[in-house]
Amino acid sequence: MKRVAILISGGGSNMVALAQSMTGDHPARPVLVLSNDPDAGGLAKARDLGIDTAVVDHREFPNDRSAFEDRLHVTLDAAQPDIICLAGFMRILTEGFTARYEGRMLNIHPSLLPMYKGLHTHQRALDAGDVEHGCTVHEVTARLDDGPILGQARMAVQDGDTADKLAARLLPLEHALYSAVLRRYAAGDRTPVILA
Ligand code: GAR
């Protein structure tokens, strides 16, 4: 059974979807939910699901990213994860950190990568006049929102859409995509998952 740690910064809806998917014949189980924000709403949800939680508050390490990441390492390594899922984790990680977990760290990003790396993806899709939008799960490498693509889900942009409407409509697709990718990935299958 593969051990999965999930890193969050906010509400944790992707974390909940992942955790709830890891039952029965799923080849993985959640062992830790780690947040960089003690106020992240996802922490209480994780505890309700019976998952161990930890906080490494980045604000305790002002101007010292390497000390923050050292603490992340120590906290993660104590849980001995085989796979790390970034699920709305909003801190940029350095090459030193990503290299250590290369090949076993996944991220979900709310755009059809390689389009719109970084922030404000929904507004940028609207501003560009895109007729379709979506989300991507990829392996994490040193480059932001880069790395081999493990799955994408697409949806149409509709008349009257706003960034908030797109985000809300995309979220359930994120949950379905990330869960499907993790199930495959934990079984050793890196064939991309495509949800239309
Ligand atoms: C999700 O939309 C996720 O794709 C996005 O943050 C949200 C987290 O929601 N991630 C990023 O923007 C990463 N750059 P959640 O906390 O409810 O899962």
mmCIF file of C-alpha atoms and ligand atoms in Angstrom:
data_model
loop_
_atom_site.group_PDB
_atom_site.id
_atom_site.type_symbol
_atom_site.label_atom_id
_atom_site.label_comp_id
_atom_site.label_asym_id
_atom_site.label_seq_id
_atom_site.Cartn_x
_atom_site.Cartn_y
_atom_site.Cartn_z
ATOM 1 C CA MET A 1 0.000 0.000 0.000
ATOM 2 C CA LYS A 2 1.402 3.379 -1.040
ATOM 3 C CA ARG A 3 1.501 6.130 1.578
ATOM 4 C CA VAL A 4 0.257 9.544 0.412
ATOM 5 C CA ALA A 5 0.936 12.953 1.994
ATOM 6 C CA ILE A 6 -1.222 15.851 0.818
ATOM 7 C CA LEU A 7 -0.051 19.471 1.028
ATOM 8 C CA ILE A 8 -2.692 22.199 1.252
ATOM 9 C CA SER A 9 -2.977 25.922 1.891
ATOM 10 C CA GLY A 10 -6.740 26.501 1.888
ATOM 11 C CA GLY A 11 -10.131 24.862 1.873
ATOM 12 C CA GLY A 12 -8.805 21.489 0.852
ATOM 13 C CA SER A 13 -11.616 20.289 -1.402
ATOM 14 C CA ASN A 14 -9.141 18.456 -3.634
ATOM 15 C CA MET A 15 -7.563 16.920 -0.539
ATOM 16 C CA VAL A 16 -10.984 15.659 0.612
ATOM 17 C CA ALA A 17 -11.680 14.173 -2.828
ATOM 18 C CA LEU A 18 -8.308 12.424 -2.851
ATOM 19 C CA ALA A 19 -8.667 11.138 0.691
ATOM 20 C CA GLN A 20 -12.185 9.840 0.093
ATOM 21 C CA SER A 21 -11.046 8.065 -3.070
ATOM 22 C CA MET A 22 -8.392 6.067 -1.193
ATOM 23 C CA THR A 23 -10.559 3.223 0.068
ATOM 24 C CA GLY A 24 -11.240 -0.392 -0.857
ATOM 25 C CA ASP A 25 -8.958 -1.719 -3.580
ATOM 26 C CA HIS A 26 -7.241 1.655 -4.097
ATOM 27 C CA PRO A 27 -3.472 1.078 -3.956
ATOM 28 C CA ALA A 28 -2.826 4.034 -1.623
ATOM 29 C CA ARG A 29 -3.888 5.521 1.688
ATOM 30 C CA PRO A 30 -3.590 9.085 3.072
ATOM 31 C CA VAL A 31 -1.073 9.312 5.926
ATOM 32 C CA LEU A 32 -0.643 13.060 6.412
ATOM 33 C CA VAL A 33 -2.242 16.387 5.493
ATOM 34 C CA LEU A 34 0.258 19.215 5.852
ATOM 35 C CA SER A 35 -0.568 22.922 5.591
ATOM 36 C CA ASN A 36 1.652 25.992 5.487
ATOM 37 C CA ASP A 37 -1.247 27.960 7.030
ATOM 38 C CA PRO A 38 -2.579 27.094 10.492
ATOM 39 C CA ASP A 39 -5.951 28.616 9.498
ATOM 40 C CA ALA A 40 -6.426 26.468 6.397
ATOM 41 C CA GLY A 41 -9.979 25.137 6.396
ATOM 42 C CA GLY A 42 -8.783 21.802 5.051
ATOM 43 C CA LEU A 43 -7.045 20.916 8.342
ATOM 44 C CA ALA A 44 -10.323 20.372 10.205
ATOM 45 C CA LYS A 45 -11.705 18.404 7.248
ATOM 46 C CA ALA A 46 -8.639 16.134 7.341
ATOM 47 C CA ARG A 47 -9.014 15.569 11.064
ATOM 48 C CA ASP A 48 -12.705 14.728 10.540
ATOM 49 C CA LEU A 49 -11.567 12.117 8.027
ATOM 50 C CA GLY A 50 -9.215 10.655 10.630
ATOM 51 C CA ILE A 51 -6.019 11.736 8.874
ATOM 52 C CA ASP A 52 -2.978 13.012 10.784
ATOM 53 C CA THR A 53 -2.341 16.710 10.215
ATOM 54 C CA ALA A 54 0.667 18.992 10.557
ATOM 55 C CA VAL A 55 1.365 22.678 10.068
ATOM 56 C CA VAL A 56 4.612 24.262 8.937
ATOM 57 C CA ASP A 57 3.749 27.958 9.025
ATOM 58 C CA HIS A 58 5.811 29.764 6.397
ATOM 59 C CA ARG A 59 5.414 33.011 8.352
ATOM 60 C CA GLU A 60 7.693 31.576 11.030
ATOM 61 C CA PHE A 61 10.502 31.612 8.469
ATOM 62 C CA PRO A 62 10.529 35.155 7.054
ATOM 63 C CA ASN A 63 13.084 35.548 4.280
ATOM 64 C CA ASP A 64 14.373 32.020 4.873
ATOM 65 C CA ARG A 65 12.839 29.684 2.344
ATOM 66 C CA SER A 66 15.427 26.996 2.946
ATOM 67 C CA ALA A 67 14.642 26.838 6.672
ATOM 68 C CA PHE A 68 10.931 26.569 5.800
ATOM 69 C CA GLU A 69 11.631 23.747 3.367
ATOM 70 C CA ASP A 70 13.926 21.994 5.864
ATOM 71 C CA ARG A 71 11.020 21.890 8.289
ATOM 72 C CA LEU A 72 8.722 20.646 5.534
ATOM 73 C CA HIS A 73 11.206 17.844 4.801
ATOM 74 C CA VAL A 74 11.473 16.777 8.411
ATOM 75 C CA THR A 75 7.697 16.805 8.847
ATOM 76 C CA LEU A 76 7.046 14.961 5.607
ATOM 77 C CA ASP A 77 9.802 12.419 6.096
ATOM 78 C CA ALA A 78 8.432 11.486 9.517
ATOM 79 C CA ALA A 79 5.284 10.285 7.716
ATOM 80 C CA GLN A 80 7.348 8.269 5.204
ATOM 81 C CA PRO A 81 5.220 9.094 2.164
ATOM 82 C CA ASP A 82 5.689 7.279 -1.137
ATOM 83 C CA ILE A 83 3.708 9.949 -3.005
ATOM 84 C CA ILE A 84 3.176 13.638 -2.251
ATOM 85 C CA CYS A 85 0.138 15.430 -3.673
ATOM 86 C CA LEU A 86 0.113 19.218 -3.815
ATOM 87 C CA ALA A 87 -3.564 20.158 -3.590
ATOM 88 C CA GLY A 88 -3.973 23.922 -3.586
ATOM 89 C CA PHE A 89 -0.557 24.330 -1.940
ATOM 90 C CA MET A 90 0.275 27.954 -2.671
ATOM 91 C CA ARG A 91 3.970 28.182 -1.833
ATOM 92 C CA ILE A 92 6.614 28.053 -4.540
ATOM 93 C CA LEU A 93 9.065 25.236 -3.857
ATOM 94 C CA THR A 94 12.779 25.469 -4.648
ATOM 95 C CA GLU A 95 14.718 23.116 -6.863
ATOM 96 C CA GLY A 96 16.368 21.576 -3.790
ATOM 97 C CA PHE A 97 12.957 20.567 -2.458
ATOM 98 C CA THR A 98 11.437 19.361 -5.707
ATOM 99 C CA ALA A 99 14.567 17.357 -6.608
ATOM 100 C CA ARG A 100 14.283 15.382 -3.411
ATOM 101 C CA TYR A 101 10.777 14.219 -4.303
ATOM 102 C CA GLU A 102 11.091 14.099 -8.083
ATOM 103 C CA GLY A 103 9.111 11.267 -9.607
ATOM 104 C CA ARG A 104 6.796 11.024 -6.619
ATOM 105 C CA MET A 105 5.255 14.494 -6.264
ATOM 106 C CA LEU A 106 2.080 15.543 -8.127
ATOM 107 C CA ASN A 107 0.294 18.884 -8.477
ATOM 108 C CA ILE A 108 -3.094 20.006 -9.737
ATOM 109 C CA HIS A 109 -3.220 23.282 -11.615
ATOM 110 C CA PRO A 110 -6.401 25.077 -12.738
ATOM 111 C CA SER A 111 -5.566 25.526 -16.404
ATOM 112 C CA LEU A 112 -4.903 23.471 -19.484
ATOM 113 C CA LEU A 113 -1.113 23.469 -19.151
ATOM 114 C CA PRO A 114 1.136 24.563 -20.743
ATOM 115 C CA MET A 115 -1.240 27.538 -20.898
ATOM 116 C CA TYR A 116 -1.459 29.882 -17.896
ATOM 117 C CA LYS A 117 1.217 28.762 -15.485
ATOM 118 C CA GLY A 118 1.084 30.699 -12.224
ATOM 119 C CA LEU A 119 -1.875 32.612 -10.802
ATOM 120 C CA HIS A 120 -5.226 34.026 -12.037
ATOM 121 C CA THR A 121 -5.716 31.233 -14.559
ATOM 122 C CA HIS A 122 -9.489 31.660 -14.920
ATOM 123 C CA GLN A 123 -9.305 35.384 -15.645
ATOM 124 C CA ARG A 124 -6.459 34.847 -18.079
ATOM 125 C CA ALA A 125 -8.495 32.258 -20.001
ATOM 126 C CA LEU A 126 -11.425 34.701 -20.172
ATOM 127 C CA ASP A 127 -9.195 37.603 -21.223
ATOM 128 C CA ALA A 128 -7.756 35.479 -24.020
ATOM 129 C CA GLY A 129 -11.264 34.653 -25.278
ATOM 130 C CA ASP A 130 -10.698 30.922 -24.867
ATOM 131 C CA VAL A 131 -13.664 28.727 -25.746
ATOM 132 C CA GLU A 132 -12.425 25.964 -23.476
ATOM 133 C CA HIS A 133 -10.782 25.809 -20.077
ATOM 134 C CA GLY A 134 -9.735 23.052 -17.741
ATOM 135 C CA CYS A 135 -7.270 21.627 -15.275
ATOM 136 C CA THR A 136 -4.099 19.580 -15.342
ATOM 137 C CA VAL A 137 -2.383 17.116 -13.024
ATOM 138 C CA HIS A 138 1.351 16.902 -13.567
ATOM 139 C CA GLU A 139 4.505 15.624 -11.947
ATOM 140 C CA VAL A 140 6.339 18.371 -10.085
ATOM 141 C CA THR A 141 9.776 19.398 -11.313
ATOM 142 C CA ALA A 142 11.957 22.390 -10.500
ATOM 143 C CA ARG A 143 10.068 24.560 -13.001
ATOM 144 C CA LEU A 144 6.778 26.079 -11.844
ATOM 145 C CA ASP A 145 3.660 24.292 -13.155
ATOM 146 C CA ASP A 146 5.800 22.233 -15.510
ATOM 147 C CA GLY A 147 6.707 18.564 -15.563
ATOM 148 C CA PRO A 148 5.160 15.566 -17.291
ATOM 149 C CA ILE A 149 1.393 15.839 -17.695
ATOM 150 C CA LEU A 150 -0.513 12.981 -16.069
ATOM 151 C CA GLY A 151 -4.040 14.081 -16.917
ATOM 152 C CA GLN A 152 -6.325 16.862 -18.101
ATOM 153 C CA ALA A 153 -10.025 17.634 -17.850
ATOM 154 C CA ARG A 154 -11.699 20.107 -20.221
ATOM 155 C CA MET A 155 -14.886 22.125 -20.129
ATOM 156 C CA ALA A 156 -16.512 24.751 -22.331
ATOM 157 C CA VAL A 157 -16.397 28.441 -21.485
ATOM 158 C CA GLN A 158 -19.967 29.786 -21.556
ATOM 159 C CA ASP A 159 -21.457 33.198 -22.271
ATOM 160 C CA GLY A 160 -21.519 35.248 -19.079
ATOM 161 C CA ASP A 161 -18.751 33.298 -17.403
ATOM 162 C CA THR A 162 -16.664 35.083 -14.800
ATOM 163 C CA ALA A 163 -13.476 33.910 -13.143
ATOM 164 C CA ASP A 164 -15.491 32.852 -10.086
ATOM 165 C CA LYS A 165 -18.016 30.939 -12.192
ATOM 166 C CA LEU A 166 -15.235 29.144 -14.063
ATOM 167 C CA ALA A 167 -13.467 28.263 -10.816
ATOM 168 C CA ALA A 168 -16.660 26.869 -9.293
ATOM 169 C CA ARG A 169 -17.532 24.818 -12.373
ATOM 170 C CA LEU A 170 -13.971 23.517 -12.678
ATOM 171 C CA LEU A 171 -13.604 22.320 -9.088
ATOM 172 C CA PRO A 172 -15.650 19.104 -9.419
ATOM 173 C CA LEU A 173 -13.653 18.264 -12.548
ATOM 174 C CA GLU A 174 -10.450 18.795 -10.565
ATOM 175 C CA HIS A 175 -11.691 16.359 -7.930
ATOM 176 C CA ALA A 176 -12.549 13.689 -10.505
ATOM 177 C CA LEU A 177 -9.316 14.157 -12.438
ATOM 178 C CA TYR A 178 -6.953 14.190 -9.474
ATOM 179 C CA SER A 179 -8.571 11.101 -7.957
ATOM 180 C CA ALA A 180 -8.364 9.216 -11.254
ATOM 181 C CA VAL A 181 -4.730 10.191 -11.787
ATOM 182 C CA LEU A 182 -3.680 9.269 -8.255
ATOM 183 C CA ARG A 183 -5.303 5.848 -8.521
ATOM 184 C CA ARG A 184 -3.361 5.134 -11.714
ATOM 185 C CA TYR A 185 -0.131 6.678 -10.470
ATOM 186 C CA ALA A 186 -0.161 4.742 -7.215
ATOM 187 C CA ALA A 187 -0.529 1.554 -9.265
ATOM 188 C CA GLY A 188 2.587 2.508 -11.253
ATOM 189 C CA ASP A 189 0.697 3.559 -14.396
ATOM 190 C CA ARG A 190 1.659 6.980 -15.769
ATOM 191 C CA THR A 191 -0.589 6.877 -18.827
ATOM 192 C CA PRO A 192 -2.323 10.289 -18.935
ATOM 193 C CA VAL A 193 -5.968 10.432 -17.854
ATOM 194 C CA ILE A 194 -8.122 12.478 -20.249
ATOM 195 C CA LEU A 195 -11.562 13.583 -19.060
ATOM 196 C CA ALA A 196 -13.534 15.275 -21.827
HETATM 197 C C1 GAR B 1 -7.754 24.515 -6.785
HETATM 198 O O1 GAR B 1 -8.522 25.143 -7.774
HETATM 199 C C2 GAR B 1 -6.375 24.194 -7.333
HETATM 200 O O2 GAR B 1 -6.384 23.809 -8.678
HETATM 201 C C3 GAR B 1 -5.682 25.513 -7.160
HETATM 202 O O3 GAR B 1 -6.111 25.972 -5.898
HETATM 203 C C4 GAR B 1 -7.434 25.485 -5.650
HETATM 204 C C5 GAR B 1 -7.443 24.799 -4.298
HETATM 205 O O4 GAR B 1 -8.745 24.449 -3.915
HETATM 206 N N1 GAR B 1 -4.266 25.353 -7.192
HETATM 207 C C6 GAR B 1 -3.440 26.286 -7.655
HETATM 208 O O5 GAR B 1 -3.808 27.353 -8.091
HETATM 209 C C7 GAR B 1 -1.984 25.902 -7.601
HETATM 210 N N2 GAR B 1 -1.184 26.877 -8.261
HETATM 211 P P1 GAR B 1 -8.978 23.384 -2.755
HETATM 212 O O6 GAR B 1 -8.174 23.870 -1.531
HETATM 213 O O7 GAR B 1 -10.438 23.441 -2.495
HETATM 214 O O8 GAR B 1 -8.516 22.047 -3.224
#
